[in-house]
Short mmCIF file of C-alpha atoms in Angstrom, two decimals:
data_model
loop_
_atom_site.label_atom_id
_atom_site.label_comp_id
_atom_site.label_asym_id
_atom_site.label_seq_id
_atom_site.Cartn_x
_atom_site.Cartn_y
_atom_site.Cartn_z
CA UNK T 1 9.90 -25.48 46.90
CA UNK T 2 6.53 -27.06 45.88
CA UNK T 3 5.05 -25.32 42.84
CA UNK T 4 1.46 -26.13 42.02
CA UNK T 5 -1.51 -24.63 40.32
CA UNK T 6 -4.31 -23.30 42.34
CA UNK T 7 -7.45 -24.94 40.91
CA UNK T 8 -10.19 -22.63 39.73
CA UNK T 9 -13.30 -22.83 41.87
CA UNK T 10 -16.05 -24.79 40.18
CA UNK T 11 -19.67 -23.63 40.44
CA UNK T 12 -20.61 -27.30 41.06
CA UNK T 13 -18.82 -27.14 44.41
CA UNK T 14 -21.71 -24.94 45.72
CA UNK T 15 -23.80 -27.88 47.21
CA UNK T 16 -26.69 -25.60 48.01
CA UNK T 17 -26.82 -24.21 44.49
CA UNK T 18 -26.66 -20.67 45.93
CA UNK T 19 -25.29 -18.21 43.34
CA UNK T 20 -22.06 -16.55 44.58
CA UNK T 21 -22.71 -13.08 45.94
CA UNK T 22 -21.33 -10.10 43.96
CA UNK T 23 -18.18 -8.66 45.47
CA UNK T 24 -18.97 -5.53 47.61
CA UNK T 25 -18.69 -2.20 45.93
CA UNK T 26 -17.32 1.05 47.38
CA UNK T 27 -20.56 2.83 46.50
CA UNK T 28 -22.64 0.44 48.60
CA UNK T 29 -21.86 2.68 51.66
CA UNK T 30 -23.82 5.59 50.03
CA UNK T 31 -27.48 6.18 51.01
CA UNK T 32 -28.33 6.98 47.36
CA UNK T 33 -27.19 5.54 44.09
CA UNK T 34 -23.84 6.82 43.04
CA UNK T 35 -25.07 8.94 40.09
CA UNK T 36 -27.60 10.71 42.28
CA UNK T 37 -25.17 11.38 45.03
CA UNK T 38 -22.69 12.93 42.59
CA UNK T 39 -25.37 15.03 41.00
CA UNK T 40 -26.53 16.45 44.26
CA UNK T 41 -22.98 17.53 45.40
CA UNK T 42 -22.19 18.90 41.96
CA UNK T 43 -25.33 21.05 42.07
CA UNK T 44 -24.71 22.11 45.66
CA UNK T 45 -21.14 23.03 44.98
CA UNK T 46 -21.76 25.39 42.08
CA UNK T 47 -25.05 26.85 43.56
CA UNK T 48 -23.43 28.00 46.85
CA UNK T 49 -20.24 29.04 45.01
CA UNK T 50 -22.43 31.34 42.76
CA UNK T 51 -24.43 32.57 45.85
CA UNK T 52 -21.33 33.43 47.72
CA UNK T 53 -19.64 35.32 44.86
CA UNK T 54 -22.73 37.52 44.35
CA UNK T 55 -22.97 38.20 48.09
CA UNK T 56 -19.31 39.14 48.27
CA UNK T 57 -19.52 41.42 45.26
CA UNK T 58 -22.33 43.36 46.87
CA UNK T 59 -20.46 43.69 50.20
CA UNK T 60 -17.43 45.04 48.31
CA UNK T 61 -19.65 47.63 46.50
CA UNK T 62 -21.33 48.62 49.78
CA UNK T 63 -18.08 48.69 51.80
CA UNK T 64 -19.27 45.87 54.18
CA UNK T 65 -16.44 43.81 55.74
CA UNK T 66 -16.31 40.31 54.13
CA UNK T 67 -15.91 38.65 57.56
CA UNK T 68 -19.26 39.86 58.70
CA UNK T 69 -21.48 36.82 57.79
CA UNK T 70 -25.18 36.34 57.86
CA UNK T 71 -26.73 33.01 58.78
CA UNK T 72 -27.38 32.21 55.04
CA UNK T 73 -23.77 33.05 54.06
CA UNK T 74 -22.43 30.85 56.92
CA UNK T 75 -24.71 27.93 55.78
CA UNK T 76 -23.49 28.44 52.18
CA UNK T 77 -19.81 28.31 53.29
CA UNK T 78 -20.35 25.14 55.19
CA UNK T 79 -22.22 23.62 52.21
CA UNK T 80 -19.31 24.73 49.83
CA UNK T 81 -16.78 23.06 52.10
CA UNK T 82 -18.82 19.83 52.48
CA UNK T 83 -19.40 19.54 48.73
CA UNK T 84 -15.73 20.34 47.95
CA UNK T 85 -14.64 17.62 50.38
CA UNK T 86 -16.97 15.22 48.68
CA UNK T 87 -15.85 16.04 45.25
CA UNK T 88 -12.21 15.88 46.19
CA UNK T 89 -12.30 12.75 48.13
CA UNK T 90 -15.26 10.70 46.85
CA UNK T 91 -16.12 11.93 43.24
CA UNK T 92 -13.61 9.46 41.81
CA UNK T 93 -15.24 6.62 43.69
CA UNK T 94 -16.48 4.89 40.60
CA UNK T 95 -12.92 5.15 39.07
CA UNK T 96 -11.49 3.68 42.23
CA UNK T 97 -14.23 1.04 42.26
CA UNK T 98 -13.53 -0.02 38.62
CA UNK T 99 -9.75 -0.06 39.37
CA UNK T 100 -10.24 -2.19 42.42
CA UNK T 101 -12.58 -4.55 40.47
CA UNK T 102 -10.06 -4.79 37.67
CA UNK T 103 -7.20 -5.53 40.19
CA UNK T 104 -9.35 -8.20 41.93
CA UNK T 105 -10.15 -9.92 38.69
CA UNK T 106 -6.45 -9.91 37.70
CA UNK T 107 -5.48 -11.30 41.11
CA UNK T 108 -8.12 -13.96 40.79
CA UNK T 109 -6.85 -14.81 37.32
CA UNK T 110 -3.27 -14.92 38.50
CA UNK T 111 -4.12 -17.03 41.45
CA UNK T 112 -5.98 -19.49 39.33
CA UNK T 113 -3.27 -19.83 36.71
CA UNK T 114 -0.02 -19.29 38.56
CA UNK T 115 1.96 -20.59 41.44
CA UNK T 116 2.11 -20.77 45.21
CA UNK T 117 5.20 -21.68 47.14
CA UNK T 118 5.60 -23.88 50.14
CA UNK T 119 8.95 -24.68 51.80
CA UNK T 120 9.45 -28.25 50.37
CA UNK T 121 12.90 -29.21 49.17
CA UNK T 122 13.13 -30.96 45.85
CA UNK T 123 15.14 -34.10 45.62
CA UNK T 124 18.38 -33.57 43.75
CA UNK T 125 17.91 -36.70 41.61
CA UNK T 126 14.98 -35.22 39.64
CA UNK T 127 15.75 -35.64 36.03
CA UNK T 128 15.40 -32.69 33.65
CA UNK T 129 13.53 -34.71 30.97
CA UNK T 130 11.13 -36.28 33.46
CA UNK T 131 9.67 -33.20 35.01
CA UNK T 132 6.84 -33.19 37.47
CA UNK T 133 3.54 -31.82 36.15
CA UNK T 134 3.84 -28.47 37.82
CA UNK T 135 7.47 -28.03 36.56
CA UNK T 136 6.34 -28.95 33.08
CA UNK T 137 3.72 -26.34 33.09
CA UNK T 138 6.17 -23.72 34.25
CA UNK T 139 8.57 -24.64 31.41
CA UNK T 140 5.82 -24.24 28.90
CA UNK T 141 4.98 -20.85 30.22
CA UNK T 142 8.61 -19.77 30.02
CA UNK T 143 8.84 -21.09 26.38
CA UNK T 144 5.65 -19.30 25.38
CA UNK T 145 6.91 -16.02 26.94
CA UNK T 146 4.06 -15.89 29.46
CA UNK T 147 6.66 -15.90 32.32
CA UNK T 148 9.98 -13.94 31.56
CA UNK T 149 12.98 -16.11 32.09
CA UNK T 150 14.73 -13.47 34.23
CA UNK T 151 11.95 -13.34 36.72
CA UNK T 152 11.94 -17.05 37.72
CA UNK T 153 14.02 -16.49 40.88
CA UNK T 154 11.74 -13.84 42.21
CA UNK T 155 8.56 -15.70 41.33
CA UNK T 156 9.64 -19.11 42.63
CA UNK T 157 11.77 -18.08 45.58
CA UNK T 158 14.05 -21.08 44.78
CA UNK T 159 17.20 -20.25 42.87
CA UNK T 160 18.05 -23.85 42.05
CA UNK T 161 14.60 -24.60 40.76
CA UNK T 162 14.71 -21.35 38.70
CA UNK T 163 17.92 -22.51 37.05
CA UNK T 164 16.39 -25.88 36.42
CA UNK T 165 13.29 -24.52 34.74
CA UNK T 166 15.23 -22.01 32.70
CA UNK T 167 17.68 -24.70 31.57
CA UNK T 168 14.93 -26.98 30.24
CA UNK T 169 13.20 -23.99 28.56
CA UNK T 170 16.50 -22.99 26.78
CA UNK T 171 16.86 -26.48 25.50
CA UNK T 172 13.36 -26.61 24.08
CA UNK T 173 13.57 -23.13 22.50
CA UNK T 174 16.87 -23.75 20.91
CA UNK T 175 16.21 -27.48 20.04
CA UNK T 176 19.67 -28.42 21.34
CA UNK T 177 20.87 -30.20 24.45
CA UNK T 178 23.17 -28.76 27.22
CA UNK T 179 23.34 -32.13 28.97
CA UNK T 180 27.08 -31.86 29.73
CA UNK T 181 26.77 -28.56 31.45
CA UNK T 182 26.47 -29.36 35.23
CA UNK T 183 23.42 -28.00 37.12
CA UNK T 184 23.54 -29.61 40.52
CA UNK T 185 26.18 -29.08 43.19
CA UNK T 186 26.23 -25.28 42.91
CA UNK T 187 24.94 -22.69 45.32
CA UNK T 188 22.76 -20.56 43.05
CA UNK T 189 21.61 -18.39 46.03
CA UNK T 190 25.27 -17.11 46.31
CA UNK T 191 25.16 -15.50 42.85
CA UNK T 192 21.73 -13.96 42.96
CA UNK T 193 21.95 -10.20 42.42
CA UNK T 194 25.77 -10.40 42.54
CA UNK T 195 27.61 -12.44 40.10
CA UNK T 196 25.50 -13.87 37.23
CA UNK T 197 22.07 -13.47 35.93
CA UNK T 198 19.69 -16.18 34.45
CA UNK T 199 21.95 -19.16 35.19
CA UNK T 200 21.41 -22.56 33.62
CA UNK T 201 24.47 -24.31 35.10
CA UNK T 202 28.09 -23.74 35.68
CA UNK T 203 31.33 -24.41 33.84
CA UNK T 204 33.93 -26.72 35.41
CA UNK T 205 37.51 -25.46 35.17
CA UNK T 206 40.21 -27.56 36.81
CA UNK T 207 42.43 -25.83 39.39
CA UNK T 208 46.03 -26.76 39.68
CA UNK T 209 48.54 -25.76 42.37
CA UNK T 210 52.00 -24.17 41.40
CA UNK T 211 54.59 -23.82 44.10
CA UNK T 212 55.77 -23.37 46.59
CA UNK T 213 56.54 -19.87 45.44
CA UNK T 214 59.07 -18.39 47.78
CA UNK T 215 58.26 -14.64 47.76
CA UNK T 216 59.53 -12.06 50.29
CA UNK T 217 60.57 -14.87 52.50
CA UNK T 218 57.18 -16.62 52.73
CA UNK T 219 56.00 -19.74 50.75
CA UNK T 220 52.70 -19.69 48.83
CA UNK T 221 50.95 -22.44 46.94
CA UNK T 222 49.31 -20.61 43.96
CA UNK T 223 45.91 -21.83 42.68
CA UNK T 224 45.59 -21.64 38.84
CA UNK T 225 42.36 -22.28 37.08
CA UNK T 226 43.11 -23.17 33.47
CA UNK T 227 42.25 -25.66 30.65
CA UNK T 228 45.63 -25.20 29.03
CA UNK T 229 48.10 -28.06 29.38
CA UNK T 230 51.69 -27.32 30.61
CA UNK T 231 50.71 -23.95 32.11
CA UNK T 232 50.61 -25.08 35.73
CA UNK T 233 53.60 -27.50 35.26
CA UNK T 234 55.60 -24.68 33.61
CA UNK T 235 54.80 -22.11 36.36
CA UNK T 236 55.74 -24.81 38.98
CA UNK T 237 59.11 -25.35 37.41
CA UNK T 238 59.66 -21.61 37.53
CA UNK T 239 58.64 -21.60 41.17
CA UNK T 240 61.20 -24.37 41.89
CA UNK T 241 63.96 -22.42 40.08
CA UNK T 242 63.19 -19.25 42.23
CA UNK T 243 62.88 -21.33 45.40
CA UNK T 244 66.31 -23.14 45.23
CA UNK T 245 67.87 -19.73 44.24
CA UNK T 246 66.81 -18.10 47.37
CA UNK T 247 63.42 -16.74 46.56
CA UNK T 248 62.03 -13.69 44.78
CA UNK T 249 61.50 -10.15 46.14
CA UNK T 250 58.41 -8.08 45.31
CA UNK T 251 57.68 -4.50 45.94
CA UNK T 252 54.36 -2.57 45.62
CA UNK T 253 55.03 0.75 43.86
CA UNK T 254 51.55 2.17 43.87
CA UNK T 255 47.95 1.41 44.81
CA UNK T 256 45.19 3.45 43.28
CA UNK T 257 41.97 2.61 41.29
CA UNK T 258 40.88 5.14 38.68
CA UNK T 259 37.72 6.34 37.18
CA UNK T 260 37.55 9.16 34.56
CA UNK T 261 34.19 10.88 33.70
CA UNK T 262 33.76 13.10 30.71
CA UNK T 263 32.14 16.45 31.04
CA UNK T 264 31.30 19.06 28.40
CA UNK T 265 31.12 22.84 28.31
CA UNK T 266 29.89 25.41 25.86
CA UNK T 267 33.50 26.54 25.21
CA UNK T 268 37.00 25.15 25.58
CA UNK T 269 37.82 28.04 27.79
CA UNK T 270 35.29 26.89 30.41
CA UNK T 271 36.70 23.33 30.23
CA UNK T 272 40.18 24.71 30.90
CA UNK T 273 38.93 26.69 33.84
CA UNK T 274 37.64 23.52 35.42
CA UNK T 275 40.92 21.73 34.66
CA UNK T 276 42.82 24.52 36.44
CA UNK T 277 40.48 24.26 39.40
CA UNK T 278 40.77 20.50 39.82
CA UNK T 279 44.47 20.41 39.46
CA UNK T 280 45.12 23.32 41.85
CA UNK T 281 46.69 21.82 45.04
CA UNK T 282 44.74 24.42 47.09
CA UNK T 283 41.48 22.74 46.08
CA UNK T 284 42.52 19.22 46.67
CA UNK T 285 41.65 19.03 50.38
CA UNK T 286 38.03 20.21 49.76
CA UNK T 287 37.62 17.75 46.90
CA UNK T 288 39.04 14.96 48.96
CA UNK T 289 36.47 15.50 51.77
CA UNK T 290 33.73 15.32 49.27
CA UNK T 291 35.11 12.27 47.44
CA UNK T 292 35.96 10.27 50.71
CA UNK T 293 32.33 10.55 51.92
CA UNK T 294 31.45 7.73 49.56
CA UNK T 295 33.21 5.06 51.67
CA UNK T 296 35.19 4.55 54.75
CA UNK T 297 37.99 2.95 52.62
CA UNK T 298 37.97 5.35 49.65
CA UNK T 299 40.70 7.93 49.92
CA UNK T 300 41.32 10.30 46.96
CA UNK T 301 44.98 10.27 45.86
CA UNK T 302 45.08 12.54 42.80
CA UNK T 303 43.24 14.18 39.87
CA UNK T 304 44.64 14.44 36.34
CA UNK T 305 42.82 16.05 33.45
CA UNK T 306 42.92 15.95 29.71
CA UNK T 307 41.12 18.22 27.29
CA UNK T 308 39.68 17.43 23.83
CA UNK T 309 38.15 20.66 22.53
CA UNK T 310 35.44 21.66 24.93
CA UNK T 311 35.31 18.22 26.56
CA UNK T 312 37.23 17.50 29.77
CA UNK T 313 38.31 14.07 30.86
CA UNK T 314 38.94 13.91 34.59
CA UNK T 315 41.00 10.94 35.95
CA UNK T 316 40.40 10.31 39.67
CA UNK T 317 42.70 7.95 41.48
CA UNK T 318 42.00 6.64 44.99
CA UNK T 319 42.82 3.76 47.37
CA UNK T 320 40.05 1.30 47.92
CA UNK T 321 41.06 -1.02 50.79
CA UNK T 322 40.78 -4.70 50.06
CA UNK T 323 38.20 -4.23 47.37
CA UNK T 324 39.12 -4.00 43.64
CA UNK T 325 37.23 -0.74 43.98
CA UNK T 326 35.46 0.12 40.80
CA UNK T 327 32.09 0.80 42.48
CA UNK T 328 33.76 2.54 45.31
CA UNK T 329 35.71 5.06 43.08
CA UNK T 330 32.61 5.61 40.92
CA UNK T 331 30.50 6.65 43.94
CA UNK T 332 33.23 9.13 45.02
CA UNK T 333 33.48 10.58 41.48
CA UNK T 334 29.62 11.10 41.46
CA UNK T 335 29.90 12.97 44.75
CA UNK T 336 32.61 15.31 43.40
CA UNK T 337 30.52 15.91 40.14
CA UNK T 338 27.44 16.85 42.15
CA UNK T 339 29.62 19.27 44.23
CA UNK T 340 31.15 20.81 41.09
CA UNK T 341 27.75 21.47 39.59
CA UNK T 342 27.33 24.37 42.09
CA UNK T 343 30.32 26.38 40.86
CA UNK T 344 30.16 25.07 37.30
CA UNK T 345 26.40 24.89 36.54
CA UNK T 346 27.07 24.91 32.81
CA UNK T 347 28.97 21.60 33.16
CA UNK T 348 27.24 18.74 31.28
CA UNK T 349 28.14 15.33 32.59
CA UNK T 350 28.22 13.17 29.56
CA UNK T 351 29.23 9.89 31.25
CA UNK T 352 30.66 8.70 34.56
CA UNK T 353 33.33 6.90 32.46
CA UNK T 354 35.06 8.55 29.52
CA UNK T 355 37.55 5.72 28.87
CA UNK T 356 40.48 7.80 30.20
CA UNK T 357 40.37 5.43 33.28
CA UNK T 358 40.93 2.99 31.41
CA UNK T 359 38.95 -0.16 32.28
CA UNK T 360 39.21 -3.52 30.45
CA UNK T 361 41.09 -1.97 27.45
CA UNK T 362 44.85 -1.86 26.64
CA UNK T 363 45.74 1.80 27.22
CA UNK T 364 49.00 3.75 27.39
CA UNK T 365 47.62 5.72 30.38
CA UNK T 366 47.58 2.49 32.44
CA UNK T 367 50.95 1.45 31.27
CA UNK T 368 52.45 4.81 32.20
CA UNK T 369 50.44 5.99 35.22
CA UNK T 370 49.38 2.62 36.62
CA UNK T 371 46.01 1.39 37.74
CA UNK T 372 45.15 -0.79 40.64
CA UNK T 373 48.40 -2.13 42.08
CA UNK T 374 51.73 -1.28 40.49
CA UNK T 375 54.29 -3.93 41.31
CA UNK T 376 57.89 -4.98 40.48
CA UNK T 377 59.20 -8.44 41.27
CA UNK T 378 62.74 -9.72 40.80
CA UNK T 379 64.95 -12.67 41.52
CA UNK T 380 68.51 -13.78 40.92
CA UNK T 381 68.71 -17.33 39.59
CA UNK T 382 72.01 -18.96 39.98
CA UNK T 383 73.81 -20.36 36.96
CA UNK T 384 73.63 -24.06 38.05
CA UNK T 385 69.90 -23.79 38.53
CA UNK T 386 69.53 -22.30 35.10
CA UNK T 387 71.50 -25.24 33.72
CA UNK T 388 70.05 -28.10 35.83
CA UNK T 389 66.37 -27.03 36.41
CA UNK T 390 65.62 -24.73 33.43
CA UNK T 391 67.91 -26.73 31.01
CA UNK T 392 69.38 -23.68 29.31
CA UNK T 393 72.13 -21.01 29.89
CA UNK T 394 72.14 -17.44 31.29
CA UNK T 395 73.38 -15.98 27.95
CA UNK T 396 70.77 -17.76 25.94
CA UNK T 397 67.91 -16.49 28.07
CA UNK T 398 69.30 -12.81 28.05
CA UNK T 399 69.62 -12.86 24.26
CA UNK T 400 66.15 -14.47 23.73
CA UNK T 401 64.53 -11.95 26.09
CA UNK T 402 66.10 -8.96 24.25
CA UNK T 403 65.08 -10.22 20.78
CA UNK T 404 61.75 -11.66 21.68
CA UNK T 405 60.19 -9.69 24.61
CA UNK T 406 61.82 -6.45 23.90
CA UNK T 407 62.69 -6.07 20.21
CA UNK T 408 60.06 -8.34 18.91
CA UNK T 409 57.30 -6.67 20.89
CA UNK T 410 58.48 -3.28 19.70
CA UNK T 411 58.34 -4.36 16.14
CA UNK T 412 54.89 -5.60 16.76
CA UNK T 413 53.83 -2.23 18.22
CA UNK T 414 52.83 -3.91 21.51
CA UNK T 415 51.29 -1.87 24.23
CA UNK T 416 52.36 -3.26 27.62
CA UNK T 417 53.09 -6.63 26.02
CA UNK T 418 56.78 -6.94 26.49
CA UNK T 419 56.65 -10.35 27.93
CA UNK T 420 56.29 -14.00 26.93
CA UNK T 421 52.92 -14.91 28.39
CA UNK T 422 52.03 -12.94 31.52
CA UNK T 423 48.32 -13.10 30.67
CA UNK T 424 48.32 -16.82 30.96
CA UNK T 425 49.28 -16.76 34.58
CA UNK T 426 47.14 -13.63 35.33
CA UNK T 427 44.03 -15.14 33.85
CA UNK T 428 44.51 -18.44 35.61
CA UNK T 429 44.84 -16.90 39.07
CA UNK T 430 42.06 -14.41 38.42
CA UNK T 431 39.63 -17.16 37.63
CA UNK T 432 40.67 -19.23 40.54
CA UNK T 433 40.35 -16.27 43.10
CA UNK T 434 37.26 -14.74 41.75
CA UNK T 435 38.68 -11.63 40.06
CA UNK T 436 37.07 -9.97 37.05
CA UNK T 437 38.60 -12.03 34.08
CA UNK T 438 38.06 -9.08 31.66
CA UNK T 439 40.54 -6.97 33.66
CA UNK T 440 43.18 -9.45 32.68
CA UNK T 441 43.75 -6.99 29.67
CA UNK T 442 45.34 -4.20 31.65
CA UNK T 443 46.46 -6.44 34.59
CA UNK T 444 48.80 -8.37 32.20
CA UNK T 445 50.71 -5.31 31.19
CA UNK T 446 54.17 -6.51 31.93
CA UNK T 447 57.75 -5.94 30.89
CA UNK T 448 60.12 -8.88 31.52
CA UNK T 449 63.80 -7.97 31.97
CA UNK T 450 66.77 -10.37 32.02
CA UNK T 451 70.34 -9.50 32.68
CA UNK T 452 73.54 -11.56 33.40
CA UNK T 453 75.04 -10.56 36.70
CA UNK T 454 77.97 -11.67 38.72
CA UNK T 455 80.39 -11.77 35.83
CA UNK T 456 77.78 -13.52 33.78
CA UNK T 457 77.42 -16.41 36.18
CA UNK T 458 73.88 -15.68 37.34
CA UNK T 459 70.66 -14.36 35.82
CA UNK T 460 68.77 -11.36 37.21
CA UNK T 461 65.11 -11.66 36.07
CA UNK T 462 62.32 -9.13 36.78
CA UNK T 463 58.77 -8.35 35.80
CA UNK T 464 57.25 -4.88 36.20
CA UNK T 465 53.43 -4.78 36.13
CA UNK T 466 51.94 -1.35 36.58
CA UNK T 467 48.21 -2.20 36.59
CA UNK T 468 47.22 -5.37 38.52
CA UNK T 469 43.57 -4.95 39.35
CA UNK T 470 42.59 -7.33 42.19
CA UNK T 471 40.46 -7.42 45.31
CA UNK T 472 39.83 -9.91 48.08
CA UNK T 473 36.19 -8.79 48.91
CA UNK T 474 33.22 -8.36 46.67
CA UNK T 475 32.23 -9.90 43.41
CA UNK T 476 33.23 -13.45 42.75
CA UNK T 477 35.65 -13.52 45.70
CA UNK T 478 32.67 -14.42 47.88
CA UNK T 479 31.84 -17.69 46.11
CA UNK T 480 32.83 -20.81 47.84
CA UNK T 481 35.46 -22.19 45.35
CA UNK T 482 37.07 -18.83 44.90
CA UNK T 483 36.99 -18.00 48.53
CA UNK T 484 38.76 -21.29 49.24
CA UNK T 485 41.49 -20.37 46.80
CA UNK T 486 41.95 -16.96 48.48
CA UNK T 487 42.12 -18.77 51.89
CA UNK T 488 44.76 -21.01 50.48
CA UNK T 489 46.88 -17.96 49.82
CA UNK T 490 46.06 -16.31 53.23
CA UNK T 491 44.32 -13.34 51.66
CA UNK T 492 40.69 -14.13 52.11
CA UNK T 493 38.33 -11.34 52.86
CA UNK T 494 39.24 -7.83 54.26
CA UNK T 495 42.17 -7.31 56.59
CA UNK T 496 40.75 -5.56 59.63
CA UNK T 497 44.14 -4.60 61.16
CA UNK T 498 45.48 -3.11 57.91
CA UNK T 499 42.78 -2.48 55.39
CA UNK T 500 44.05 -3.10 51.88
CA UNK T 501 47.04 -5.34 52.84
CA UNK T 502 45.25 -8.56 51.55
CA UNK T 503 44.66 -7.19 48.08
CA UNK T 504 48.10 -5.78 47.90
CA UNK T 505 49.55 -9.18 48.94
CA UNK T 506 47.50 -10.85 46.22
CA UNK T 507 48.93 -8.49 43.65
CA UNK T 508 52.41 -9.33 44.71
CA UNK T 509 51.66 -13.05 44.54
CA UNK T 510 50.23 -12.65 41.01
CA UNK T 511 53.54 -10.78 39.91
CA UNK T 512 55.66 -13.47 41.62
CA UNK T 513 53.70 -16.22 39.73
CA UNK T 514 54.16 -14.22 36.47
CA UNK T 515 57.96 -14.12 37.15
CA UNK T 516 57.95 -17.93 37.58
CA UNK T 517 55.95 -18.42 34.44
CA UNK T 518 58.16 -16.15 32.31
CA UNK T 519 61.29 -17.76 33.60
CA UNK T 520 60.05 -21.27 32.69
CA UNK T 521 58.58 -20.51 29.36
CA UNK T 522 61.51 -18.47 28.16
CA UNK T 523 63.83 -21.44 29.17
CA UNK T 524 61.64 -23.83 27.20
CA UNK T 525 61.78 -21.66 24.12
CA UNK T 526 65.58 -21.17 24.54
CA UNK T 527 66.14 -24.95 24.99
CA UNK T 528 63.85 -25.85 22.08
CA UNK T 529 61.45 -27.70 24.32
CA UNK T 530 58.24 -25.76 23.82
CA UNK T 531 56.71 -27.76 20.98
CA UNK T 532 57.86 -31.06 22.48
CA UNK T 533 56.36 -30.40 25.94
CA UNK T 534 53.11 -29.20 24.49
CA UNK T 535 52.77 -32.27 22.26
CA UNK T 536 53.42 -34.36 25.36
CA UNK T 537 51.26 -32.64 27.93
CA UNK T 538 48.71 -30.54 25.98
CA UNK T 539 47.24 -33.20 23.78
CA UNK T 540 44.77 -35.78 24.85
CA UNK T 541 45.63 -39.45 24.25
CA UNK T 542 42.01 -40.55 24.42
CA UNK T 543 40.37 -41.91 21.34
CA UNK T 544 37.80 -39.31 20.40
CA UNK T 545 35.87 -41.72 18.12
CA UNK T 546 35.19 -44.06 21.03
CA UNK T 547 34.18 -41.14 23.33
CA UNK T 548 31.77 -39.99 20.63
CA UNK T 549 30.19 -43.43 20.16
#
């Protein structure tokens, strides 16, 4: 993209010294000056209108039909119509003329001081501190506020160049350097209008592989994006323990994304009437038809309501195919609200989300009712694997789980946090596969259970996760790196044969990985290895003073 100023035309370029002709005006087409033409038609309009009113008044008094016209009356009517057309269509001609002149002057000014684009690719080796003249000018205009930073992509038509200009402008405004933040090597077109606004670079997060995870008879290599040492290694050890013990079994219990608008009535009685209407099974089919029109994948599953005074919170739950589904369910909810407005015209929609959903917040409703995918995953780890691979004992793990994950979390008043570190694994997989990292909050709701079985010889371990919110289409899943990680798991994109099966499989893989991570960390704590392993693998041995110099 070649960005260059269009030089202003110099009067010296006119070799014949002929003054530039004035721009044509709209009034040039009139036979008389504009003010005379306007005056003539003004006078004509009011004169013939006055004449006709007097003539029609006389006809009414003398009982003469109004449609009987004399030649003078006919001429007056034609003159009235002609003057009316002029006044309607042409009286504002000088306003239009002034507006056009103003627009032309602004266009000329913009063309003389802004940019034109031509399809020339910039070399990747251009250094930020050694900007071309045109780029330097653009940076200065962004710094001064003349060009809004957010509009660079639309003005330049080149997303990489927009990020480059914005990056330099930010450094100059803040007076600090972001040299360590990579700029090149990223497809900025892929995030435009979709993932991130006003980019200045991208953050590098290493991706490790844990596995193979043997889940429901199939092996998976699990990508985990994290900056925490020991996390991938620990999860990998858990995967090994599960694998040599015969694998884990995972079951999907429920699949339904939720959205809960809040509406208000003048009285609590009216709110209760709508609650009864919505929860009546006889009305569900009609509401489903309205809701399902929003998408070919959205299917309404249920509606639950809660009242607070005259305010009603309506929790819709629906299946969303392979998408995580927040936008899909929101569109369906809007359709239903519009439909309800007919029978409940006094309903005031306060917000499409009233936090009874509940999204990106720890909430008991998600822990109890579920949101997204509700999954339970279990495995039986043999005693010799617990001893040789996990370096602990079955009884020690059972006791630690009861006192730490169950009792300790209860004392802390935990909400959905009856586990060792489920959020660690969930976050790492979410980032690697392009999920919404903020939904780690409810997706990490997990209760870890451990029990000695087979006369205390083996360990039964399970994780129950009621609200894993994942998708394999939309959002960050379409980016190249994240798409590659999804492809590694065999869940990339939408499943055409069985819509929704890819996202459901991803949820079970997340739960299976959490099971592995819980098993390994609990074993490390039980064996007293946690601090030792973190000191060995989670601390850099590089001399920071030498790096700084």
